[in-house]
Coordinates of C-alpha atoms and ligand atoms in Angstrom, one line a residue:
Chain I
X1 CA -38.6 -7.6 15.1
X2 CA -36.6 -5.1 12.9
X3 CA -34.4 -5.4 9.9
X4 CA -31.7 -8.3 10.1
X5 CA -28.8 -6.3 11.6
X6 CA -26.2 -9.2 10.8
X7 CA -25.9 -9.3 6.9
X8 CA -27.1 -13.4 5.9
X9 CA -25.0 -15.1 4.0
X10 CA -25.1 -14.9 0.3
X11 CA -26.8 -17.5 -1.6
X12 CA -25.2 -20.9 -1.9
X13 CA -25.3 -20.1 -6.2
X14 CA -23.9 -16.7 -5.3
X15 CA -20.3 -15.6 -6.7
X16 CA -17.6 -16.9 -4.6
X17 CA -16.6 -13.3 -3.8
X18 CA -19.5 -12.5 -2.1
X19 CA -19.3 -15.5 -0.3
X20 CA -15.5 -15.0 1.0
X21 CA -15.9 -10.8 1.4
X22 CA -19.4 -11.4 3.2
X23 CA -18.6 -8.8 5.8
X24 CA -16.4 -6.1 4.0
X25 CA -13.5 -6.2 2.2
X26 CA -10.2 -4.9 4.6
X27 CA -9.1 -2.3 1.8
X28 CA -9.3 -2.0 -1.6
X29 CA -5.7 -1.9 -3.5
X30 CA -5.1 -4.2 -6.2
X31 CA -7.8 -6.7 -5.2
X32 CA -8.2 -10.0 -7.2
X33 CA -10.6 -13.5 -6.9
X34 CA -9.2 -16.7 -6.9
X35 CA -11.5 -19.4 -7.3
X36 CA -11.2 -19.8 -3.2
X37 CA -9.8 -17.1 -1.6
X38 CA -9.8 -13.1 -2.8
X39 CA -6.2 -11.5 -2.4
X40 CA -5.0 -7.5 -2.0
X41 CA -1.6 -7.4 -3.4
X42 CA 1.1 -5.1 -2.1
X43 CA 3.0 -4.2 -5.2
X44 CA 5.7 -2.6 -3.4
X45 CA 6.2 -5.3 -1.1
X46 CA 5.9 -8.0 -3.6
X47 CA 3.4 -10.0 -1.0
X48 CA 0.0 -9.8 -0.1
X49 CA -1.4 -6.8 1.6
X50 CA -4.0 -9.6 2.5
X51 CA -6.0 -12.7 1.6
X52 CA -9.9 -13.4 2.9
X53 CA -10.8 -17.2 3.0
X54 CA -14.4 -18.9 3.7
X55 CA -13.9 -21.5 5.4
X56 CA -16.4 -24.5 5.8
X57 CA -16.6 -28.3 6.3
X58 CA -15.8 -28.8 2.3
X59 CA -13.2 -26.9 1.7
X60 CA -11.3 -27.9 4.8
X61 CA -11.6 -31.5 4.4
X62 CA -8.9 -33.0 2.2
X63 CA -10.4 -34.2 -1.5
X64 CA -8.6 -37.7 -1.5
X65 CA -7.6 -37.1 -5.4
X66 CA -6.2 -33.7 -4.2
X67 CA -2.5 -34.4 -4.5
X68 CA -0.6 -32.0 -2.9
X69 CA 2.5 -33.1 -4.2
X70 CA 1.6 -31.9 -7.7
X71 CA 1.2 -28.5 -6.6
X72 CA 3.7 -26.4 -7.3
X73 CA 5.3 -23.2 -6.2
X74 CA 4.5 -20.3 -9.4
X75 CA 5.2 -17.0 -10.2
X76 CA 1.8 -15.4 -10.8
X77 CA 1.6 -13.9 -14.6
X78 CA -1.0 -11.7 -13.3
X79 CA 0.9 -9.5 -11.7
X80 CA 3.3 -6.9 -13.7
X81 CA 6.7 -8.0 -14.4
X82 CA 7.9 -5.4 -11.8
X83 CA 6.0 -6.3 -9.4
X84 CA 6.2 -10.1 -9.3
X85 CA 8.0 -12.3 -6.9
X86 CA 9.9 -15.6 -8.4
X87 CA 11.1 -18.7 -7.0
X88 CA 14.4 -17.7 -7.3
X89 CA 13.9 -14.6 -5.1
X90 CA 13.4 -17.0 -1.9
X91 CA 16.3 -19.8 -3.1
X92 CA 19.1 -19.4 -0.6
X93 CA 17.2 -17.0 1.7
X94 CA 16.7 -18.7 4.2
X95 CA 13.1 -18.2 4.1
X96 CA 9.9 -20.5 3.3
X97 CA 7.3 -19.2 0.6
X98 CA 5.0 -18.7 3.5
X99 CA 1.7 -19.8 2.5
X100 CA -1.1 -16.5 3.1
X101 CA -4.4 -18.3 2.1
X102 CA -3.3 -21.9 3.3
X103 CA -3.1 -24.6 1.0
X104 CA -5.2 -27.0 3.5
X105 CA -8.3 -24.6 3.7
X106 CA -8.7 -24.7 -0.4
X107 CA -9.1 -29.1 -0.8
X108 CA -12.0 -29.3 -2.2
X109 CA -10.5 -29.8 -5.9
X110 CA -6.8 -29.6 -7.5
X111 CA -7.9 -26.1 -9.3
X112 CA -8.7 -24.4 -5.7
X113 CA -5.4 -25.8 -4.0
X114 CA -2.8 -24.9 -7.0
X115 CA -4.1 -21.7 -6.9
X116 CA -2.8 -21.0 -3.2
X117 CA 0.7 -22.0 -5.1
X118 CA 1.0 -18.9 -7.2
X119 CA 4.2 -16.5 -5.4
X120 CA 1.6 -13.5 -5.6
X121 CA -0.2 -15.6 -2.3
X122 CA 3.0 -15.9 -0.6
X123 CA 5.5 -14.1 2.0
X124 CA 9.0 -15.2 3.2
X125 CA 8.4 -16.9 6.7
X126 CA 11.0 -18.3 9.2
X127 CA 10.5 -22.1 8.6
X128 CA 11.6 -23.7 11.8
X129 CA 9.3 -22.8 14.7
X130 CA 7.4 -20.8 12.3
X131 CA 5.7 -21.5 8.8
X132 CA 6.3 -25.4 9.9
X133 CA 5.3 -24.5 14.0
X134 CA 3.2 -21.6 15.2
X135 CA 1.7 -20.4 12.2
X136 CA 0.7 -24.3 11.0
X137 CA -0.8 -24.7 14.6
X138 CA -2.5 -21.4 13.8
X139 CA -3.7 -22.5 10.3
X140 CA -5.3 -25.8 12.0
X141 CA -6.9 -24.1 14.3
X142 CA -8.8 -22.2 12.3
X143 CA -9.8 -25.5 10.2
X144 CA -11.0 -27.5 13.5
X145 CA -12.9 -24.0 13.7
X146 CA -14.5 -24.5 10.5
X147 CA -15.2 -27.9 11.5
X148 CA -17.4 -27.2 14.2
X149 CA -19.1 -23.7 13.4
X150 CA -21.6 -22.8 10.1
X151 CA -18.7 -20.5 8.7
X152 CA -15.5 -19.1 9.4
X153 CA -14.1 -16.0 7.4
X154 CA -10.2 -15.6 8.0
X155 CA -8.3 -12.6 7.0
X156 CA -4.7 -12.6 6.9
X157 CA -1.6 -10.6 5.9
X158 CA 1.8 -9.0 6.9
X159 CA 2.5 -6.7 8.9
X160 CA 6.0 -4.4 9.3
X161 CA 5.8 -2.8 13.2
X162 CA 8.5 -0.7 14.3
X163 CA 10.7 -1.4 17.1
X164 CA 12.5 1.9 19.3
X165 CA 16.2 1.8 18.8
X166 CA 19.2 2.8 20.9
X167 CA 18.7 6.7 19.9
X168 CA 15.0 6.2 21.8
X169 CA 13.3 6.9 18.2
X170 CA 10.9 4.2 16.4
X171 CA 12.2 2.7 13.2
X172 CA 10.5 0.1 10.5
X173 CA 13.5 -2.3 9.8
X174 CA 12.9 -5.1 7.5
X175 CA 14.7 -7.4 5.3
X176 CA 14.1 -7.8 1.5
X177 CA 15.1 -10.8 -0.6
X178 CA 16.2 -12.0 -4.2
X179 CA 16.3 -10.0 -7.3
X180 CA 12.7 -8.7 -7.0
X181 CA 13.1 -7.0 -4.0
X182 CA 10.2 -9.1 -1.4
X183 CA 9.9 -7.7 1.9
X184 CA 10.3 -10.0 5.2
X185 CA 7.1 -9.0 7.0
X186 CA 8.6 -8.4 11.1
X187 CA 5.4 -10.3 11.7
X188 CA 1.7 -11.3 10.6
X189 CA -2.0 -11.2 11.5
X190 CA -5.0 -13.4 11.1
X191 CA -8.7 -12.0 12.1
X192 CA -10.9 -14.7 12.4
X193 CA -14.5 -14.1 12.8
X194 CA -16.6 -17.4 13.3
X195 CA -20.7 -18.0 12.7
X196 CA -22.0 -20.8 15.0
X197 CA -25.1 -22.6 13.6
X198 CA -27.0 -20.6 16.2
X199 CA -25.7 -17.2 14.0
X200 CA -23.9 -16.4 17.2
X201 CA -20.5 -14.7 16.1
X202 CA -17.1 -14.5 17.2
X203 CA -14.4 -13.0 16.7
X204 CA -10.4 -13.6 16.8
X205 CA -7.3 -11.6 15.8
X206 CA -3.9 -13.2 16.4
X207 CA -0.8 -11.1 15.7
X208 CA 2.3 -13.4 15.7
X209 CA 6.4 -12.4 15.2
X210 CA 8.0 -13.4 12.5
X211 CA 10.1 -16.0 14.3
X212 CA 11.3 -19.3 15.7
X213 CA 7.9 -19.6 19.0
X214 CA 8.3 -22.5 21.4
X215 CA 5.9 -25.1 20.8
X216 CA 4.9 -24.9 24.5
X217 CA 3.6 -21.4 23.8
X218 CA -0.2 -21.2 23.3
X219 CA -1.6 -19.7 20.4
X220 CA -3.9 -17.5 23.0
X221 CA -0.5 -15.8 24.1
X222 CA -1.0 -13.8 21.0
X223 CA -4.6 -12.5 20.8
X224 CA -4.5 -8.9 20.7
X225 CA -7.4 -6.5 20.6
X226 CA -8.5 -6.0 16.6
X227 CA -7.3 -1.9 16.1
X228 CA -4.0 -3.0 17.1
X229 CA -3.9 -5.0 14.1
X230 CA -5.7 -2.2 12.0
X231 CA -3.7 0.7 12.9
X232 CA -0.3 -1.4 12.2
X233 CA -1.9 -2.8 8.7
X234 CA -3.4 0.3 7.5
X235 CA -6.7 -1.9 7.2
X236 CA -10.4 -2.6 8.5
X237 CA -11.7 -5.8 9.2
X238 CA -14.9 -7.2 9.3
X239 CA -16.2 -3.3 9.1
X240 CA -19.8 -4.7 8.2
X241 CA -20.4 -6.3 11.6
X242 CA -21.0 -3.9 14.7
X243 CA -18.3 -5.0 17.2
X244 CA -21.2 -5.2 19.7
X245 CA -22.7 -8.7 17.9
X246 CA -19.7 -10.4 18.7
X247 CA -21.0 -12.7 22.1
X248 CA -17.0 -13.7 22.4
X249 CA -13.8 -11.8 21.3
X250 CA -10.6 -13.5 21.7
X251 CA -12.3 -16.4 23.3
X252 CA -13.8 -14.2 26.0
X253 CA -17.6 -13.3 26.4
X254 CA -18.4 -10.2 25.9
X255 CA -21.0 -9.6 28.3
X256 CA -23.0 -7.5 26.1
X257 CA -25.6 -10.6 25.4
Chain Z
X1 CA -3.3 9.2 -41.1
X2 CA -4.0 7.0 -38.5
X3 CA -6.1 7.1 -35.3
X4 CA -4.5 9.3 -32.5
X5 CA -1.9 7.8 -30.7
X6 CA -1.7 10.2 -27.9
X7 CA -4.8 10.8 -25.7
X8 CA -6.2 14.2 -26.6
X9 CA -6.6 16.4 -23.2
X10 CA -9.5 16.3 -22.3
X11 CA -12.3 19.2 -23.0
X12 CA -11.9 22.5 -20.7
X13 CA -15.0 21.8 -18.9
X14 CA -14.5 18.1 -18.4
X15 CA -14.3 17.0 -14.6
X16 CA -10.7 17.8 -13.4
X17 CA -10.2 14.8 -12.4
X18 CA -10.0 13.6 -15.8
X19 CA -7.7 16.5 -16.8
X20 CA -5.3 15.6 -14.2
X21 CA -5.0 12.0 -14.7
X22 CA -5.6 12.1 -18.6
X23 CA -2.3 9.9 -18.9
X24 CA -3.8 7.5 -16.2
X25 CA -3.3 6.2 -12.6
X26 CA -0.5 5.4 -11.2
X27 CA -2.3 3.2 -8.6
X28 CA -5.8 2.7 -7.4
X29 CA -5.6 2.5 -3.6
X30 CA -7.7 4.8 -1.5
X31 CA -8.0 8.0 -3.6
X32 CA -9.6 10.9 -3.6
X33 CA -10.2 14.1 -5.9
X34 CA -9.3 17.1 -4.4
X35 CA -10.4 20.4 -6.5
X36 CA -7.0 20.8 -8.0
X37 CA -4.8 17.7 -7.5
X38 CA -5.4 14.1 -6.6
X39 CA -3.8 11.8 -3.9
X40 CA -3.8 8.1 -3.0
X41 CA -3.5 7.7 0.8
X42 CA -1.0 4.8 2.3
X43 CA -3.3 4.1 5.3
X44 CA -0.3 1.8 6.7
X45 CA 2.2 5.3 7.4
X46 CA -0.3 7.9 7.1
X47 CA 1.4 9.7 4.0
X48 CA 0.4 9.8 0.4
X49 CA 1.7 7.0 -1.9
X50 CA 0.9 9.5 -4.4
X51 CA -0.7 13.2 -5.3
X52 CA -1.2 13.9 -9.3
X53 CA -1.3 17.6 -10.4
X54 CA -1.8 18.9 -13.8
X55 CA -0.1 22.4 -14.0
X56 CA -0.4 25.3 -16.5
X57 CA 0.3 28.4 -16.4
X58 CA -3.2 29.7 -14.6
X59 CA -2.9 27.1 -11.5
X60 CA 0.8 28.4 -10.6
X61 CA 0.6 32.3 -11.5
X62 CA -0.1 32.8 -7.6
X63 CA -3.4 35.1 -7.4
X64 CA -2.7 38.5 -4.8
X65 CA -6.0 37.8 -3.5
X66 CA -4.5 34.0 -2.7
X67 CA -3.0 35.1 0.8
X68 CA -0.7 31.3 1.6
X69 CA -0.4 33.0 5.2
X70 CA -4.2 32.9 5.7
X71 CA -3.6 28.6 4.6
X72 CA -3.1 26.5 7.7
X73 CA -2.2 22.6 8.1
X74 CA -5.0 20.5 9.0
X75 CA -6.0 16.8 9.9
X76 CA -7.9 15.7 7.5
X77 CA -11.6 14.7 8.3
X78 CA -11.6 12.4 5.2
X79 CA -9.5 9.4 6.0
X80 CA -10.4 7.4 8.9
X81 CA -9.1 8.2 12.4
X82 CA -6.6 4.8 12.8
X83 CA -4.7 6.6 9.5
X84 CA -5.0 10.0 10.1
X85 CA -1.8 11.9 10.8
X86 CA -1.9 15.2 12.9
X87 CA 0.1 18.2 13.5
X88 CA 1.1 16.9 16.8
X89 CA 3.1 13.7 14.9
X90 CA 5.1 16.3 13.4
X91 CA 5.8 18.6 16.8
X92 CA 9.3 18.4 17.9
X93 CA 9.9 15.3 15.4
X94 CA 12.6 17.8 13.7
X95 CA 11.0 17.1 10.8
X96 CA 8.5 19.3 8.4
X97 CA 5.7 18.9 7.0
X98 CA 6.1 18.6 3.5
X99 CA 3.4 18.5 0.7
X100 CA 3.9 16.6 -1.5
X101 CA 1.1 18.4 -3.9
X102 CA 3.0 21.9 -3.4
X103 CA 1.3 25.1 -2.0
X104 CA 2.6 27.2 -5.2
X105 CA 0.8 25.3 -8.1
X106 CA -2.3 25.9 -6.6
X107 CA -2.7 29.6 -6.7
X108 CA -6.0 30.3 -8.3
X109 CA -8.0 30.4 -5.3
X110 CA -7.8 29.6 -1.6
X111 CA -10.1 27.3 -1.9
X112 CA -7.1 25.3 -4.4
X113 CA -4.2 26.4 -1.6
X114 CA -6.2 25.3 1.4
X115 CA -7.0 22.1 0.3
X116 CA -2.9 21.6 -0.5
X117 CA -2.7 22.0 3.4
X118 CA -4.4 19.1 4.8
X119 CA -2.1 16.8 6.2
X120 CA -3.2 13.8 4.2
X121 CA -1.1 16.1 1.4
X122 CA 1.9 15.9 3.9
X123 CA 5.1 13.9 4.6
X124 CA 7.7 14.4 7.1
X125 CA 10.8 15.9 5.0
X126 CA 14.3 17.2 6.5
X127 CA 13.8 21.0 6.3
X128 CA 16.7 22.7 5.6
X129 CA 18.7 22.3 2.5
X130 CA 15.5 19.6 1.4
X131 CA 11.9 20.8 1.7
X132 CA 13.2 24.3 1.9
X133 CA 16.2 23.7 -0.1
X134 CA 16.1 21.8 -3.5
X135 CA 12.8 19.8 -3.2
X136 CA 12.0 23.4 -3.2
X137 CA 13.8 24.0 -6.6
X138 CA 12.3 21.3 -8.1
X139 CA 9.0 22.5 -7.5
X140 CA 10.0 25.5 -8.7
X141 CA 11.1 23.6 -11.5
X142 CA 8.2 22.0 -12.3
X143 CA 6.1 25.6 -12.2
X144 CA 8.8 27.3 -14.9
X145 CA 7.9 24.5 -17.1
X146 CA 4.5 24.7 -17.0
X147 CA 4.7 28.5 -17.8
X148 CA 6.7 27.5 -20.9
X149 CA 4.6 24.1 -21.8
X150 CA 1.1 23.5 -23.0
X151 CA 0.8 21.3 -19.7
X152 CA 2.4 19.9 -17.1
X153 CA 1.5 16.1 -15.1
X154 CA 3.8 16.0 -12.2
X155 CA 3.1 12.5 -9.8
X156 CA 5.1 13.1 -6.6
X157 CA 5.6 10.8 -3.7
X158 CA 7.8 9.4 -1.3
X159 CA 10.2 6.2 -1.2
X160 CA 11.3 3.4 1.0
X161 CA 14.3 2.3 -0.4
X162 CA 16.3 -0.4 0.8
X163 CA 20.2 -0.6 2.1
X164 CA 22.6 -3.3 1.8
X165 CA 23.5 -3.8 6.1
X166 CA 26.9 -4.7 8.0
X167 CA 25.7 -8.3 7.4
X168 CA 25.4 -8.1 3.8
X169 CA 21.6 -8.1 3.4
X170 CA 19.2 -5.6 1.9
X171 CA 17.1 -3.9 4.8
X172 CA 14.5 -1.3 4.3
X173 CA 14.9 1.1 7.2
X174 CA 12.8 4.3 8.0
X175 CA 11.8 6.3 11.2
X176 CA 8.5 6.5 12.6
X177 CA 7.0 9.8 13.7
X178 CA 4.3 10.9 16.7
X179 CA 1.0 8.9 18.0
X180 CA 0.0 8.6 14.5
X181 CA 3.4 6.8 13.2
X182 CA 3.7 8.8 10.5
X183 CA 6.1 7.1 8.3
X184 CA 9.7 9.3 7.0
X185 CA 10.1 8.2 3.6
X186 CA 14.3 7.6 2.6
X187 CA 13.7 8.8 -0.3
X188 CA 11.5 11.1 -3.2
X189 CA 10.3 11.3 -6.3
X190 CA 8.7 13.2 -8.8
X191 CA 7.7 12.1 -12.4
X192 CA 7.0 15.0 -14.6
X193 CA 5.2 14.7 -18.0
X194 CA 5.5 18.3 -20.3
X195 CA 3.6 19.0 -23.5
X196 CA 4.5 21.2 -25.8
X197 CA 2.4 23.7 -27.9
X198 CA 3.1 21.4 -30.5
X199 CA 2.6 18.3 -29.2
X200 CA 5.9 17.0 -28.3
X201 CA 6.3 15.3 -25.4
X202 CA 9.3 15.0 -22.8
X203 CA 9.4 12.8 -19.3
X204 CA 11.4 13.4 -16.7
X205 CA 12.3 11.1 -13.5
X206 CA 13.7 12.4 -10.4
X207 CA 14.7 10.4 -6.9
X208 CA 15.9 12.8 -4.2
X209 CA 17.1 11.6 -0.7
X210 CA 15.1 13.0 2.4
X211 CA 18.2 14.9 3.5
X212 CA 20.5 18.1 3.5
X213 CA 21.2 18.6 -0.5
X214 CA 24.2 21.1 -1.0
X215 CA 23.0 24.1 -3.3
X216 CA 25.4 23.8 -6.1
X217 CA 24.4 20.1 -6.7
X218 CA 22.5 20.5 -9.9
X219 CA 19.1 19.1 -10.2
X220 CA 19.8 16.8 -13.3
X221 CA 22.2 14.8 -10.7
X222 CA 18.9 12.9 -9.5
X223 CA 17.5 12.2 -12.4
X224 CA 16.8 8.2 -13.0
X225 CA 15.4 5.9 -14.9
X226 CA 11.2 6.1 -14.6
X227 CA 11.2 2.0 -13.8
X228 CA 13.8 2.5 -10.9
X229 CA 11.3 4.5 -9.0
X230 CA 8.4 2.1 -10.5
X231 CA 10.5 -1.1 -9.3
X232 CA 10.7 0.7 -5.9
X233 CA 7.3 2.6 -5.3
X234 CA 5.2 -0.3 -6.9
X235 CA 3.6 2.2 -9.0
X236 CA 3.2 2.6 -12.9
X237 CA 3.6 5.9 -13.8
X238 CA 2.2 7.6 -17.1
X239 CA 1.2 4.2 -18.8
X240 CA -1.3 5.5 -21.3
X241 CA 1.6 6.7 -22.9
X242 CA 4.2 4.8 -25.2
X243 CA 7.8 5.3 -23.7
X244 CA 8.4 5.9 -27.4
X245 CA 6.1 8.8 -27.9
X246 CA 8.6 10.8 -25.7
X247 CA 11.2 13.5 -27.4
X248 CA 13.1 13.9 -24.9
X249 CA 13.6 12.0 -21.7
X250 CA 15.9 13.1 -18.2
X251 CA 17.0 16.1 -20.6
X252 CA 17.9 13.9 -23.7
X253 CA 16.5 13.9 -27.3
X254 CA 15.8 10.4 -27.4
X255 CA 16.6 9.8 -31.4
X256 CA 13.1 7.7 -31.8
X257 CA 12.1 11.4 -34.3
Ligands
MG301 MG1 2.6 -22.4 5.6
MG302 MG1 7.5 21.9 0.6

């Protein structure tokens, strides 16, 4: 037997942050801890570069005196002035404050939940068939996940792909909204990496437009390998785990066990 | 007499790092100390978000023994291979590549020029009438001031700025070079900080579009406002410094002595 070559998790008294970034953190601009969830801001975009959640049975199961209701939407006074998103910046856009670290993974206490309120955890997501469809679907799964497995770490964050236009050259074309200026992500990403109670791991990464999907569509349609995600985000996830301990990726087996 | 309220430079043999930044970071993400200037790489489109130089009249008198021919562009090793640009992503793009920490204020060795070469340094510019037109001049510029100043702090870097579209919106819109997909900024800036022998201080914004400039237009046309390209680049530029310590701003005494 030789050293562990899977770091253990942190002690249950250990900082939260250690907890949530067991496995690396996916860069290191403008980096923050919530109480729940640890966010990378994106001060030019005005929206998360990304957010890391640990997921478990707790914090996925709804408190019954966590009132949802009474959170509310905030700009966060964290962030400079000029680099803040407001309420006012979505009104009229036709976009929903898109939810990064989801408000249903943080129940375990009114604290943890209004904190995945504050603007700075948001991004402007198509509504219909989107932040209220696919990407909800998406959200749940990952909480049945944490239902079932010892822990589940989820990443997630925009990301701005280029498209080739008529004159054959790739271009980056996004929308931004309201006053301050926050960009409409072309799509986003979620890397899930999941710890049976065996220690087995595996590991998901989802990549999803930013856009009205049919309901018939199954959330598998959009696996993609990981590096597609990291060369598009400009990050690296998970960078402490050797992708040869993961016995499934993208809910296949890997064969390498 | 009161405690200093400007930050003294630091002494001659202090770590030039802390020369160059002595009037702090403009951001934290991913940098790195080169020997003469110091950059902060946008993994996401493989071109600085960033480079800080601190000129005087030794680091842009070019040396004869500094042979620029002899000074070739380079990947650079450094920055992980998903976010690496190469000269190939520039090939036939119709684009150069442009530093963004320039060649010329880096003269006392070739060690200091070399190092201005690697492509991490670079971002695709329009060549004629812009990198070698008045980008040019500015850097020129910037070197004839810091013959004449005490010092010189120059942050450079390029800009996505957004458009208002056929449908009324606001859309950030920028080409995508090579394998790589190295991004081409809209847009430029450089903030320049200049101390006198006496102390007096003057700052000095410019935003330059990545495109033909006509010769006679006069470099003052693109001077702005320091938030507009703080608002745009996310960045906060020369904020151990009191906007009212400056003498002179964009060419204007500003009436605060
Ligand atoms: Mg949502
Ligand atoms: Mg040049």
């Amino acid at each position: 037997i030789t050293a562990p070559d899977v770091i253990p998790p942190p002690a249950s008294n250990a900082p939260r942050i250690s907890q949530i970034m067991r496995f690396g953190f996916p860069g290191l601009a403008n980096i923050r801890a919530l109480d729940d969830y640890v966010i990378s801001y994106d001060t030019r975009n005005r929206v998360p570069y990304w957010v890391c959640e640990h997921l478990n049975d707790a914090n996925v199961t709804r408190n019954p005196e966590v009132d949802r209701s009474q959170c509310i939407f905030h700009e966060d006074f964290s962030i400079h002035e000029f680099f803040r998103s407001e309420n006012s910046d979505y009104k009229g856009s036709g976009f929903d404050r898109g939810h990064m670290a989801a408000a249903g993974n943080h129940g375990l206490n009114m604290r943890d939940c209004r904190q995945t309120f504050l603007l700075s955890n948001m991004a402007p997501q198509v509504g219909e068939g989107f932040n209220r469809g696919k990407w909800n679907e998406l959200e749940k799964y990952c909480r049945k996940k944490a239902r079932q497995y010892a822990n589940v770490y989820v990443c997630t964050g925009p990301l701005y792909l280029p498209r080739r236009d008529d004159d054959g050259k790739l271009y980056v074309k996004y929308q931004m909204i309201g006053q301050n200026h926050v960009a409409v992500p072309t799509h986003f990403f979620k890397v899930v990496v999941s710890e049976a109670n065996t220690g087995e791991l595996e590991l998901e990464s989802f990549l999803l437009p930013n856009a009205y999907i049919e309901n018939a569509v199954p959330l598998s349609t959009f696996y993609v390998s990981t590096d597609v995600i990291e060369r598009a985000s400009g990050l690296l996830f998970f960078d402490k785990i050797s992708k040869k301990k993961f016995q499934k990726i993208n809910g296949n087996k890997t064969g390498w066990f």
